[in-house]
mmCIF file of C-alpha atoms in Angstrom:
data_model
loop_
_atom_site.group_PDB
_atom_site.id
_atom_site.type_symbol
_atom_site.label_atom_id
_atom_site.label_comp_id
_atom_site.label_asym_id
_atom_site.label_seq_id
_atom_site.Cartn_x
_atom_site.Cartn_y
_atom_site.Cartn_z
ATOM 1 C CA MET A 709 86.282 129.624 62.416
ATOM 2 C CA ILE A 710 88.992 129.734 60.055
ATOM 3 C CA THR A 711 88.824 125.940 59.131
ATOM 4 C CA GLU A 712 85.570 126.107 58.452
ATOM 5 C CA LYS A 713 86.359 128.700 55.808
ATOM 6 C CA ILE A 714 89.614 127.378 54.519
ATOM 7 C CA THR A 715 86.816 124.095 53.801
ATOM 8 C CA GLU A 716 84.615 126.265 52.672
ATOM 9 C CA ILE A 717 86.683 127.637 49.995
ATOM 10 C CA PHE A 718 88.713 124.714 48.696
ATOM 11 C CA ASN A 719 85.683 122.865 48.024
ATOM 12 C CA HIS A 720 84.102 125.912 45.829
ATOM 13 C CA VAL A 721 87.397 126.484 43.597
ATOM 14 C CA HIS A 722 87.633 122.714 43.563
ATOM 15 C CA THR A 723 84.092 122.230 42.134
ATOM 16 C CA ASN A 724 84.056 125.292 40.304
ATOM 17 C CA ALA A 725 87.563 124.998 38.280
ATOM 18 C CA GLU A 726 88.798 126.818 35.689
ATOM 19 C CA LEU A 727 91.259 126.698 32.895
ATOM 20 C CA SER A 728 94.122 128.833 32.219
ATOM 21 C CA ASN A 729 93.498 132.705 31.396
ATOM 22 C CA GLU A 730 89.801 131.774 31.969
ATOM 23 C CA GLU A 731 89.560 132.025 35.830
ATOM 24 C CA TYR A 732 86.938 134.317 35.507
ATOM 25 C CA LYS A 733 84.280 133.112 38.144
ATOM 26 C CA THR A 734 87.344 132.119 40.323
ATOM 27 C CA THR A 735 88.603 135.798 40.320
ATOM 28 C CA ASP A 736 85.364 136.745 41.044
ATOM 29 C CA TYR A 737 84.383 134.754 43.900
ATOM 30 C CA ILE A 738 88.206 135.051 45.068
ATOM 31 C CA TYR A 739 87.499 139.035 45.163
ATOM 32 C CA ASP A 740 83.782 139.235 46.414
ATOM 33 C CA LEU A 741 84.679 136.930 49.545
ATOM 34 C CA LEU A 742 87.607 138.848 50.279
ATOM 35 C CA LYS A 743 85.524 142.071 50.290
ATOM 36 C CA ASP A 744 83.155 140.611 52.376
ATOM 37 C CA GLU A 745 85.579 139.739 55.116
ATOM 38 C CA GLY A 746 87.140 143.496 55.031
ATOM 39 C CA PHE A 747 89.850 143.691 52.575
ATOM 40 C CA GLU A 748 90.772 145.464 49.533
ATOM 41 C CA PRO A 749 91.364 143.713 46.442
ATOM 42 C CA VAL A 750 92.391 144.498 43.351
ATOM 43 C CA LYS A 751 91.818 143.142 40.035
ATOM 44 C CA PHE A 752 94.397 142.789 37.693
ATOM 45 C CA LYS A 753 94.148 145.241 35.048
ATOM 46 C CA ASN A 754 94.467 143.280 31.766
ATOM 47 C CA ILE A 755 94.683 139.527 33.035
ATOM 48 C CA THR A 756 92.586 137.828 35.170
ATOM 49 C CA GLY A 757 93.206 137.131 38.774
ATOM 50 C CA LEU A 758 94.418 139.617 41.458
ATOM 51 C CA TYR A 759 96.222 140.684 44.770
ATOM 52 C CA CYS A 760 95.459 142.408 47.628
ATOM 53 C CA ASP A 761 97.704 144.275 50.148
ATOM 54 C CA VAL A 762 97.763 144.657 54.017
ATOM 55 C CA GLY A 763 99.871 146.274 56.567
ATOM 56 C CA ASN A 764 102.469 149.004 56.260
ATOM 57 C CA TRP A 765 103.659 150.707 53.079
ATOM 58 C CA SER A 766 104.966 153.436 54.366
ATOM 59 C CA GLY A 767 108.476 152.619 52.552
ATOM 60 C CA ASP A 768 110.227 152.038 55.650
ATOM 61 C CA TYR A 769 109.468 148.283 56.254
ATOM 62 C CA PRO A 770 109.804 144.640 54.433
ATOM 63 C CA LEU A 771 107.178 144.455 51.784
ATOM 64 C CA ILE A 772 106.212 140.639 51.045
ATOM 65 C CA GLY A 773 104.841 138.764 48.570
ATOM 66 C CA ILE A 774 102.597 135.492 49.195
ATOM 67 C CA ARG A 775 101.483 134.042 45.756
ATOM 68 C CA ALA A 776 98.653 131.726 44.398
ATOM 69 C CA ASP A 777 98.232 130.055 41.659
ATOM 70 C CA ILE A 778 94.358 129.579 40.557
ATOM 71 C CA ASP A 779 94.078 127.930 37.304
ATOM 72 C CA ALA A 780 93.228 124.296 36.422
ATOM 73 C CA LEU A 781 94.423 121.580 33.770
ATOM 74 C CA TYR A 782 92.148 120.453 31.184
ATOM 75 C CA GLN A 783 92.001 116.693 31.347
ATOM 76 C CA GLU A 784 89.973 113.544 31.468
ATOM 77 C CA VAL A 785 88.073 113.026 34.661
ATOM 78 C CA ASN A 786 85.675 110.355 34.406
ATOM 79 C CA GLY A 787 85.486 109.776 30.666
ATOM 80 C CA THR A 788 84.486 113.219 30.765
ATOM 81 C CA LEU A 789 87.196 115.834 29.583
ATOM 82 C CA GLN A 790 87.226 119.013 32.065
ATOM 83 C CA ALA A 791 88.760 121.816 34.216
ATOM 84 C CA ASN A 792 90.431 119.837 37.025
ATOM 85 C CA HIS A 793 92.398 120.962 40.049
ATOM 86 C CA SER A 794 94.686 117.580 40.357
ATOM 87 C CA CYS A 795 97.455 120.407 40.930
ATOM 88 C CA GLY A 796 96.024 121.207 43.884
ATOM 89 C CA HIS A 797 95.768 125.301 43.137
ATOM 90 C CA ASP A 798 92.315 125.215 44.522
ATOM 91 C CA SER A 799 94.291 124.186 47.981
ATOM 92 C CA HIS A 800 97.063 127.255 47.397
ATOM 93 C CA ILE A 801 94.064 129.667 46.727
ATOM 94 C CA ALA A 802 92.161 128.169 50.370
ATOM 95 C CA MET A 803 95.946 128.062 52.473
ATOM 96 C CA VAL A 804 96.736 131.786 51.127
ATOM 97 C CA MET A 805 93.258 133.119 51.915
ATOM 98 C CA GLY A 806 93.658 131.332 55.526
ATOM 99 C CA ALA A 807 96.956 132.988 55.938
ATOM 100 C CA MET A 808 95.496 136.164 55.668
ATOM 101 C CA MET A 809 92.449 135.938 57.433
ATOM 102 C CA LYS A 810 94.699 134.991 60.317
ATOM 103 C CA ILE A 811 97.355 137.973 59.632
ATOM 104 C CA LYS A 812 94.365 140.168 59.073
ATOM 105 C CA ASN A 813 94.576 142.347 62.589
ATOM 106 C CA HIS A 814 97.412 141.125 63.810
ATOM 107 C CA GLU A 815 99.785 144.287 65.502
ATOM 108 C CA ALA A 816 103.557 143.000 63.322
ATOM 109 C CA LEU A 817 101.108 144.381 60.106
ATOM 110 C CA SER A 818 102.696 147.497 61.773
ATOM 111 C CA THR A 819 105.735 146.927 60.578
ATOM 112 C CA ARG A 820 105.548 144.914 57.544
ATOM 113 C CA GLY A 821 103.302 145.467 54.089
ATOM 114 C CA VAL A 822 101.866 142.157 52.850
ATOM 115 C CA ARG A 823 100.803 141.686 48.908
ATOM 116 C CA PHE A 824 98.702 138.733 48.135
ATOM 117 C CA VAL A 825 98.767 137.550 44.557
ATOM 118 C CA PHE A 826 96.495 135.375 42.688
ATOM 119 C CA GLN A 827 97.774 134.159 39.711
ATOM 120 C CA PRO A 828 96.703 132.678 36.758
ATOM 121 C CA ALA A 829 97.898 130.582 34.169
ATOM 122 C CA GLU A 830 100.317 128.800 36.213
ATOM 123 C CA GLU A 831 99.584 125.642 34.183
ATOM 124 C CA VAL A 832 100.911 127.209 30.853
ATOM 125 C CA GLY A 833 103.945 128.920 31.779
ATOM 126 C CA THR A 834 102.886 132.320 31.367
ATOM 127 C CA GLY A 835 101.194 133.797 34.405
ATOM 128 C CA ALA A 836 103.863 134.928 36.241
ATOM 129 C CA LEU A 837 104.990 137.046 33.696
ATOM 130 C CA ASP A 838 101.854 138.461 32.704
ATOM 131 C CA VAL A 839 101.640 139.372 36.622
ATOM 132 C CA LEU A 840 105.197 140.859 36.574
ATOM 133 C CA LYS A 841 103.656 143.410 33.202
ATOM 134 C CA GLU A 842 101.047 144.734 35.608
ATOM 135 C CA GLY A 843 103.601 146.050 37.934
ATOM 136 C CA VAL A 844 102.699 144.867 41.220
ATOM 137 C CA ILE A 845 105.638 142.574 41.792
ATOM 138 C CA GLU A 846 108.814 145.212 41.232
ATOM 139 C CA PRO A 847 107.835 147.320 44.746
ATOM 140 C CA LEU A 848 108.530 143.661 46.842
ATOM 141 C CA ASP A 849 111.603 142.773 48.619
ATOM 142 C CA TYR A 850 110.102 138.521 49.220
ATOM 143 C CA MET A 851 108.105 136.431 47.555
ATOM 144 C CA PHE A 852 106.919 133.064 48.726
ATOM 145 C CA GLY A 853 104.829 130.940 47.394
ATOM 146 C CA ILE A 854 103.329 127.239 48.743
ATOM 147 C CA HIS A 855 102.810 123.615 46.728
ATOM 148 C CA LEU A 856 101.510 120.433 47.501
ATOM 149 C CA ARG A 857 104.199 117.941 47.021
ATOM 150 C CA PRO A 858 103.556 113.936 46.186
ATOM 151 C CA ILE A 859 104.164 111.119 49.247
ATOM 152 C CA GLU A 860 107.267 110.089 47.239
ATOM 153 C CA GLU A 861 108.655 113.789 47.846
ATOM 154 C CA ALA A 862 107.071 114.723 51.798
ATOM 155 C CA ALA A 863 105.411 112.455 53.929
ATOM 156 C CA ASP A 864 101.986 113.542 55.334
ATOM 157 C CA GLY A 865 102.540 116.535 57.997
ATOM 158 C CA TYR A 866 106.253 117.329 57.073
ATOM 159 C CA LEU A 867 107.011 120.500 55.073
ATOM 160 C CA SER A 868 110.399 121.784 52.997
ATOM 161 C CA PRO A 869 111.645 125.076 53.137
ATOM 162 C CA SER A 870 111.869 125.650 49.134
ATOM 163 C CA ILE A 871 110.962 123.424 46.510
ATOM 164 C CA GLU A 872 114.114 123.715 43.778
ATOM 165 C CA HIS A 873 111.995 122.868 40.558
ATOM 166 C CA GLY A 874 113.845 122.149 37.366
ATOM 167 C CA SER A 875 113.154 124.060 33.978
ATOM 168 C CA ALA A 876 110.347 122.902 32.172
ATOM 169 C CA GLY A 877 109.511 123.564 28.521
ATOM 170 C CA SER A 878 108.211 122.744 25.178
ATOM 171 C CA PHE A 879 107.937 123.029 21.144
ATOM 172 C CA GLU A 880 104.774 122.851 19.353
ATOM 173 C CA PHE A 881 104.881 122.756 15.700
ATOM 174 C CA LYS A 882 103.986 121.273 12.278
ATOM 175 C CA ILE A 883 105.724 118.985 9.622
ATOM 176 C CA VAL A 884 104.351 120.689 6.822
ATOM 177 C CA GLY A 885 104.469 118.493 3.483
ATOM 178 C CA ASN A 886 102.187 117.134 0.250
ATOM 179 C CA ASP A 887 100.969 114.026 0.742
ATOM 180 C CA ALA A 888 101.097 110.828 -1.723
ATOM 181 C CA HIS A 889 99.406 107.750 -2.957
ATOM 182 C CA GLY A 890 100.106 104.723 -0.848
ATOM 183 C CA ALA A 891 102.100 103.061 -4.143
ATOM 184 C CA ARG A 892 104.062 106.309 -5.042
ATOM 185 C CA PRO A 893 106.454 106.640 -1.754
ATOM 186 C CA HIS A 894 108.872 108.331 -3.891
ATOM 187 C CA LEU A 895 106.689 111.397 -4.613
ATOM 188 C CA ASN A 896 107.081 112.945 -0.858
ATOM 189 C CA HIS A 897 108.143 112.485 2.483
ATOM 190 C CA ASN A 898 106.362 110.525 4.950
ATOM 191 C CA ALA A 899 105.828 112.549 8.114
ATOM 192 C CA ILE A 900 105.346 109.427 10.438
ATOM 193 C CA GLU A 901 109.077 108.509 8.912
ATOM 194 C CA VAL A 902 110.002 112.313 9.799
ATOM 195 C CA GLY A 903 108.646 112.412 13.111
ATOM 196 C CA THR A 904 110.534 109.184 14.384
ATOM 197 C CA ASP A 905 114.087 110.689 12.805
ATOM 198 C CA ILE A 906 113.223 113.622 15.100
ATOM 199 C CA VAL A 907 112.660 111.451 18.128
ATOM 200 C CA ASN A 908 115.365 109.261 17.424
ATOM 201 C CA MET A 909 117.848 112.371 17.430
ATOM 202 C CA LEU A 910 116.169 113.224 20.432
ATOM 203 C CA SER A 911 117.659 110.711 22.067
ATOM 204 C CA LYS A 912 121.149 111.234 20.897
ATOM 205 C CA ILE A 913 120.857 114.837 22.665
ATOM 206 C CA HIS A 914 123.834 114.709 25.336
ATOM 207 C CA ILE A 915 124.417 117.429 27.781
ATOM 208 C CA ASN A 916 126.338 118.007 30.981
ATOM 209 C CA PRO A 917 125.571 114.344 32.334
ATOM 210 C CA MET A 918 125.615 115.687 36.086
ATOM 211 C CA VAL A 919 122.573 117.603 35.379
ATOM 212 C CA PRO A 920 119.557 115.701 35.187
ATOM 213 C CA SER A 921 117.671 116.592 31.421
ATOM 214 C CA SER A 922 115.458 115.216 28.898
ATOM 215 C CA ALA A 923 113.777 115.753 25.448
ATOM 216 C CA LYS A 924 111.141 113.163 24.380
ATOM 217 C CA MET A 925 107.792 113.637 21.310
ATOM 218 C CA THR A 926 104.962 113.901 23.682
ATOM 219 C CA LYS A 927 102.730 114.621 20.826
ATOM 220 C CA PHE A 928 102.107 113.190 16.973
ATOM 221 C CA MET A 929 99.306 113.031 14.831
ATOM 222 C CA ALA A 930 99.197 112.285 11.436
ATOM 223 C CA GLY A 931 97.213 110.227 8.706
ATOM 224 C CA SER A 932 93.595 109.829 8.223
ATOM 225 C CA LYS A 933 91.286 107.135 7.883
ATOM 226 C CA SER A 934 92.510 106.815 4.341
ATOM 227 C CA LEU A 935 95.102 104.462 4.668
ATOM 228 C CA ASN A 936 96.239 104.617 1.051
ATOM 229 C CA ILE A 937 97.357 108.109 1.389
ATOM 230 C CA ILE A 938 101.129 108.732 2.916
ATOM 231 C CA PRO A 939 101.219 111.538 5.016
ATOM 232 C CA GLY A 940 102.905 114.580 3.740
ATOM 233 C CA SER A 941 102.108 116.652 7.443
ATOM 234 C CA ALA A 942 101.833 116.263 10.765
ATOM 235 C CA GLU A 943 100.817 118.151 14.554
ATOM 236 C CA CYS A 944 103.960 117.220 16.786
ATOM 237 C CA GLY A 945 105.110 118.350 20.528
ATOM 238 C CA ILE A 946 108.306 118.187 22.481
ATOM 239 C CA ASP A 947 108.276 118.306 26.243
ATOM 240 C CA VAL A 948 112.296 119.141 27.497
ATOM 241 C CA ARG A 949 113.332 119.464 31.380
ATOM 242 C CA ALA A 950 116.836 120.329 32.753
ATOM 243 C CA GLN A 951 117.615 121.065 36.465
ATOM 244 C CA THR A 952 118.768 124.291 35.790
ATOM 245 C CA ASN A 953 118.661 127.155 33.520
ATOM 246 C CA GLU A 954 121.963 126.917 31.689
ATOM 247 C CA ALA A 955 121.315 122.929 31.190
ATOM 248 C CA MET A 956 117.966 124.463 29.707
ATOM 249 C CA ASP A 957 119.359 126.673 27.038
ATOM 250 C CA ALA A 958 121.872 124.342 25.847
ATOM 251 C CA LEU A 959 118.999 121.765 25.398
ATOM 252 C CA LYS A 960 116.781 124.027 23.913
ATOM 253 C CA SER A 961 119.409 124.837 21.299
ATOM 254 C CA ARG A 962 119.916 121.517 20.343
ATOM 255 C CA VAL A 963 116.274 120.615 19.826
ATOM 256 C CA HIS A 964 116.358 123.894 17.426
ATOM 257 C CA ASN A 965 119.369 122.908 15.297
ATOM 258 C CA ILE A 966 117.314 119.401 14.961
ATOM 259 C CA LEU A 967 114.125 120.996 13.501
ATOM 260 C CA LYS A 968 116.259 123.206 11.240
ATOM 261 C CA TYR A 969 118.423 119.851 10.114
ATOM 262 C CA ILE A 970 114.827 118.201 9.575
ATOM 263 C CA GLU A 971 113.822 121.574 7.459
ATOM 264 C CA GLU A 972 116.646 120.936 5.154
ATOM 265 C CA PHE A 973 117.127 117.242 4.579
ATOM 266 C CA TYR A 974 113.620 115.981 3.832
ATOM 267 C CA ASP A 975 112.561 119.458 2.164
ATOM 268 C CA VAL A 976 109.738 119.854 4.730
ATOM 269 C CA LYS A 977 108.859 123.140 6.764
ATOM 270 C CA ILE A 978 108.769 123.375 10.408
ATOM 271 C CA GLU A 979 105.722 125.701 10.916
ATOM 272 C CA ASP A 980 103.387 127.862 13.866
ATOM 273 C CA LEU A 981 106.411 126.826 15.896
ATOM 274 C CA GLU A 982 105.838 126.946 19.741
ATOM 275 C CA VAL A 983 108.433 127.681 22.348
ATOM 276 C CA SER A 984 107.798 128.116 25.672
ATOM 277 C CA SER A 985 109.516 127.570 28.870
ATOM 278 C CA MET A 986 109.607 127.745 32.496
ATOM 279 C CA VAL A 987 112.744 129.069 34.339
ATOM 280 C CA ALA A 988 114.618 126.275 37.154
ATOM 281 C CA SER A 989 114.471 127.645 40.833
ATOM 282 C CA GLU A 990 116.636 130.490 42.230
ATOM 283 C CA SER A 991 115.746 130.603 45.740
ATOM 284 C CA ASN A 992 117.072 132.923 48.218
ATOM 285 C CA ASP A 993 118.820 131.591 51.391
ATOM 286 C CA GLU A 994 117.414 134.379 53.543
ATOM 287 C CA ALA A 995 113.648 133.399 52.212
ATOM 288 C CA ILE A 996 114.414 129.869 53.061
ATOM 289 C CA GLU A 997 115.335 130.522 56.327
ATOM 290 C CA VAL A 998 112.547 132.347 56.807
ATOM 291 C CA PHE A 999 110.578 129.394 55.977
ATOM 292 C CA ARG A 1000 112.665 127.146 57.752
ATOM 293 C CA THR A 1001 111.961 129.126 61.174
ATOM 294 C CA ALA A 1002 108.270 129.274 60.534
ATOM 295 C CA ILE A 1003 108.074 125.423 59.923
ATOM 296 C CA ILE A 1004 109.936 125.036 63.401
ATOM 297 C CA ASP A 1005 107.632 127.723 65.237
ATOM 298 C CA THR A 1006 104.380 125.825 63.642
ATOM 299 C CA VAL A 1007 104.946 122.032 63.603
ATOM 300 C CA GLY A 1008 108.608 121.698 65.142
ATOM 301 C CA GLU A 1009 111.905 120.484 63.876
ATOM 302 C CA GLU A 1010 110.942 117.119 63.816
ATOM 303 C CA TYR A 1011 108.609 117.927 60.571
ATOM 304 C CA LEU A 1012 111.358 120.058 58.796
ATOM 305 C CA LEU A 1013 112.848 118.410 55.937
ATOM 306 C CA ASP A 1014 115.678 119.515 53.303
ATOM 307 C CA PRO A 1015 114.571 121.307 50.367
ATOM 308 C CA LEU A 1016 112.912 119.115 47.338
ATOM 309 C CA VAL A 1017 114.692 119.044 43.939
ATOM 310 C CA THR A 1018 112.162 117.991 41.545
ATOM 311 C CA SER A 1019 112.421 117.595 37.929
ATOM 312 C CA GLY A 1020 109.143 119.394 38.038
ATOM 313 C CA GLY A 1021 108.390 123.133 36.933
ATOM 314 C CA ASP A 1022 106.529 126.140 38.236
ATOM 315 C CA ASP A 1023 106.583 129.696 36.831
ATOM 316 C CA PHE A 1024 106.627 130.872 40.290
ATOM 317 C CA HIS A 1025 110.309 130.890 39.830
ATOM 318 C CA ASN A 1026 109.747 133.985 37.218
ATOM 319 C CA TYR A 1027 109.228 136.421 39.453
ATOM 320 C CA THR A 1028 113.011 135.679 41.131
ATOM 321 C CA VAL A 1029 114.687 135.091 37.802
ATOM 322 C CA GLN A 1030 113.380 138.075 36.615
ATOM 323 C CA TYR A 1031 114.146 140.198 39.570
ATOM 324 C CA PRO A 1032 117.089 138.450 40.900
ATOM 325 C CA GLU A 1033 117.437 140.913 44.183
ATOM 326 C CA LEU A 1034 113.926 139.750 45.387
ATOM 327 C CA LYS A 1035 114.374 137.038 48.184
ATOM 328 C CA GLY A 1036 111.993 133.823 47.096
ATOM 329 C CA ALA A 1037 110.983 130.694 47.804
ATOM 330 C CA MET A 1038 108.729 128.041 47.844
ATOM 331 C CA LEU A 1039 107.201 126.265 50.902
ATOM 332 C CA GLY A 1040 106.430 122.194 50.049
ATOM 333 C CA LEU A 1041 103.709 120.792 51.882
ATOM 334 C CA GLY A 1042 103.627 117.120 52.726
ATOM 335 C CA CYS A 1043 99.936 115.967 52.819
ATOM 336 C CA ASP A 1044 99.306 112.421 51.768
ATOM 337 C CA LEU A 1045 99.528 113.475 48.276
ATOM 338 C CA THR A 1046 98.160 110.037 45.799
ATOM 339 C CA PRO A 1047 98.666 108.791 43.372
ATOM 340 C CA GLY A 1048 100.363 111.956 42.086
ATOM 341 C CA LEU A 1049 100.357 115.676 40.747
ATOM 342 C CA HIS A 1050 98.144 115.789 37.689
ATOM 343 C CA HIS A 1051 96.475 112.442 38.085
ATOM 344 C CA PRO A 1052 92.987 113.207 37.578
ATOM 345 C CA ASP A 1053 92.073 111.278 40.740
ATOM 346 C CA MET A 1054 94.656 112.872 42.926
ATOM 347 C CA THR A 1055 93.768 113.490 46.668
ATOM 348 C CA PHE A 1056 95.683 114.445 49.963
ATOM 349 C CA ASN A 1057 94.647 115.168 53.329
ATOM 350 C CA ARG A 1058 92.580 118.312 53.285
ATOM 351 C CA ASP A 1059 93.477 118.880 57.016
ATOM 352 C CA ARG A 1060 96.788 119.812 56.306
ATOM 353 C CA MET A 1061 95.371 123.188 54.408
ATOM 354 C CA GLU A 1062 95.760 124.568 57.678
ATOM 355 C CA THR A 1063 99.179 123.659 58.507
ATOM 356 C CA GLY A 1064 100.008 125.140 55.243
ATOM 357 C CA ALA A 1065 97.870 128.148 56.121
ATOM 358 C CA ASP A 1066 99.385 128.838 59.885
ATOM 359 C CA VAL A 1067 103.438 128.070 58.219
ATOM 360 C CA LEU A 1068 102.462 131.474 55.754
ATOM 361 C CA TYR A 1069 100.876 133.290 58.997
ATOM 362 C CA GLN A 1070 104.142 132.659 60.544
ATOM 363 C CA ALA A 1071 106.651 133.550 57.645
ATOM 364 C CA ILE A 1072 104.901 136.433 57.228
ATOM 365 C CA LEU A 1073 105.478 137.080 60.905
ATOM 366 C CA ASN A 1074 109.246 135.769 61.043
ATOM 367 C CA VAL A 1075 110.557 138.190 58.202
ATOM 368 C CA PRO A 1076 112.480 140.973 59.698
ATOM 369 C CA SER A 1077 111.253 143.922 60.477
ATOM 370 C CA GLU A 1078 114.206 145.700 59.523
#
């Protein structure tokens, strides 16, 4: 019964993907299904998404959060730009709801409270922070998440008790100057040449070489159909990555300095600057141990991996960074995922969704009751 329900949920969400902060139908679908299953879900007041409590919330027992992210990416699939679940969030929803149905009437709920959180906008890095503003995380003692892992990180059926994501961020801005005639290059600063200097300067950033990091231009749009115009303006984007939050702070500071220098040297304006970032993981040893024992209890020690260190990012870690006393970790699920996360044709072994639900269920049981 649970197996069929997990598949049904996945298929529905997969074929009805919605973008970050636009997950209205997804929210309604989860809400209505949980109501039909006898739960009492609550929609967030100011954002899409919802949460649902089960168990004992008397204040004398541990309170456990389980998070599923519900948004999709916007990308080209078979020639069409559309919302697409190529990061596995559809499966995360299905696995978390599967764990809910397994734990629903368990006697262990008399000695623990569980809050299932269906979070919007992970892909744009703002969802967890918005959920924190809803006030639903502060009471919790533990916070658990789950994420599919590509085959390069975890073979099919293997699981890791934590994913140690790096910090990821972006700078989006406009170089604003004046256009000039192609015959008079002395009358402006060519935005393409300005952008080239930014690219070169990004390559010269050096921070602690023991900490993986990178900064690179990932968006540059300048010029028009008229090739006799030297463009004075451009739209730009920079992606930054660092394995630790301290290294990210240093990296972002250097990028800010580069943009200030560019303004002064070329007499152009850097306008509409938007800076976003996802923090690096700060997993808790006790939470990792809960997942480690849950993996062993569910599939056996032979399928247990060490914590996975990856340069990817996830805004789940905002929960534990903003609340250091929160014991958090994210489960990594090996599921024959190819050719990779965020690839428009990403596929995985869907039978593993039941494994993920089972481990989440067991993790709830394995949290100490005192």
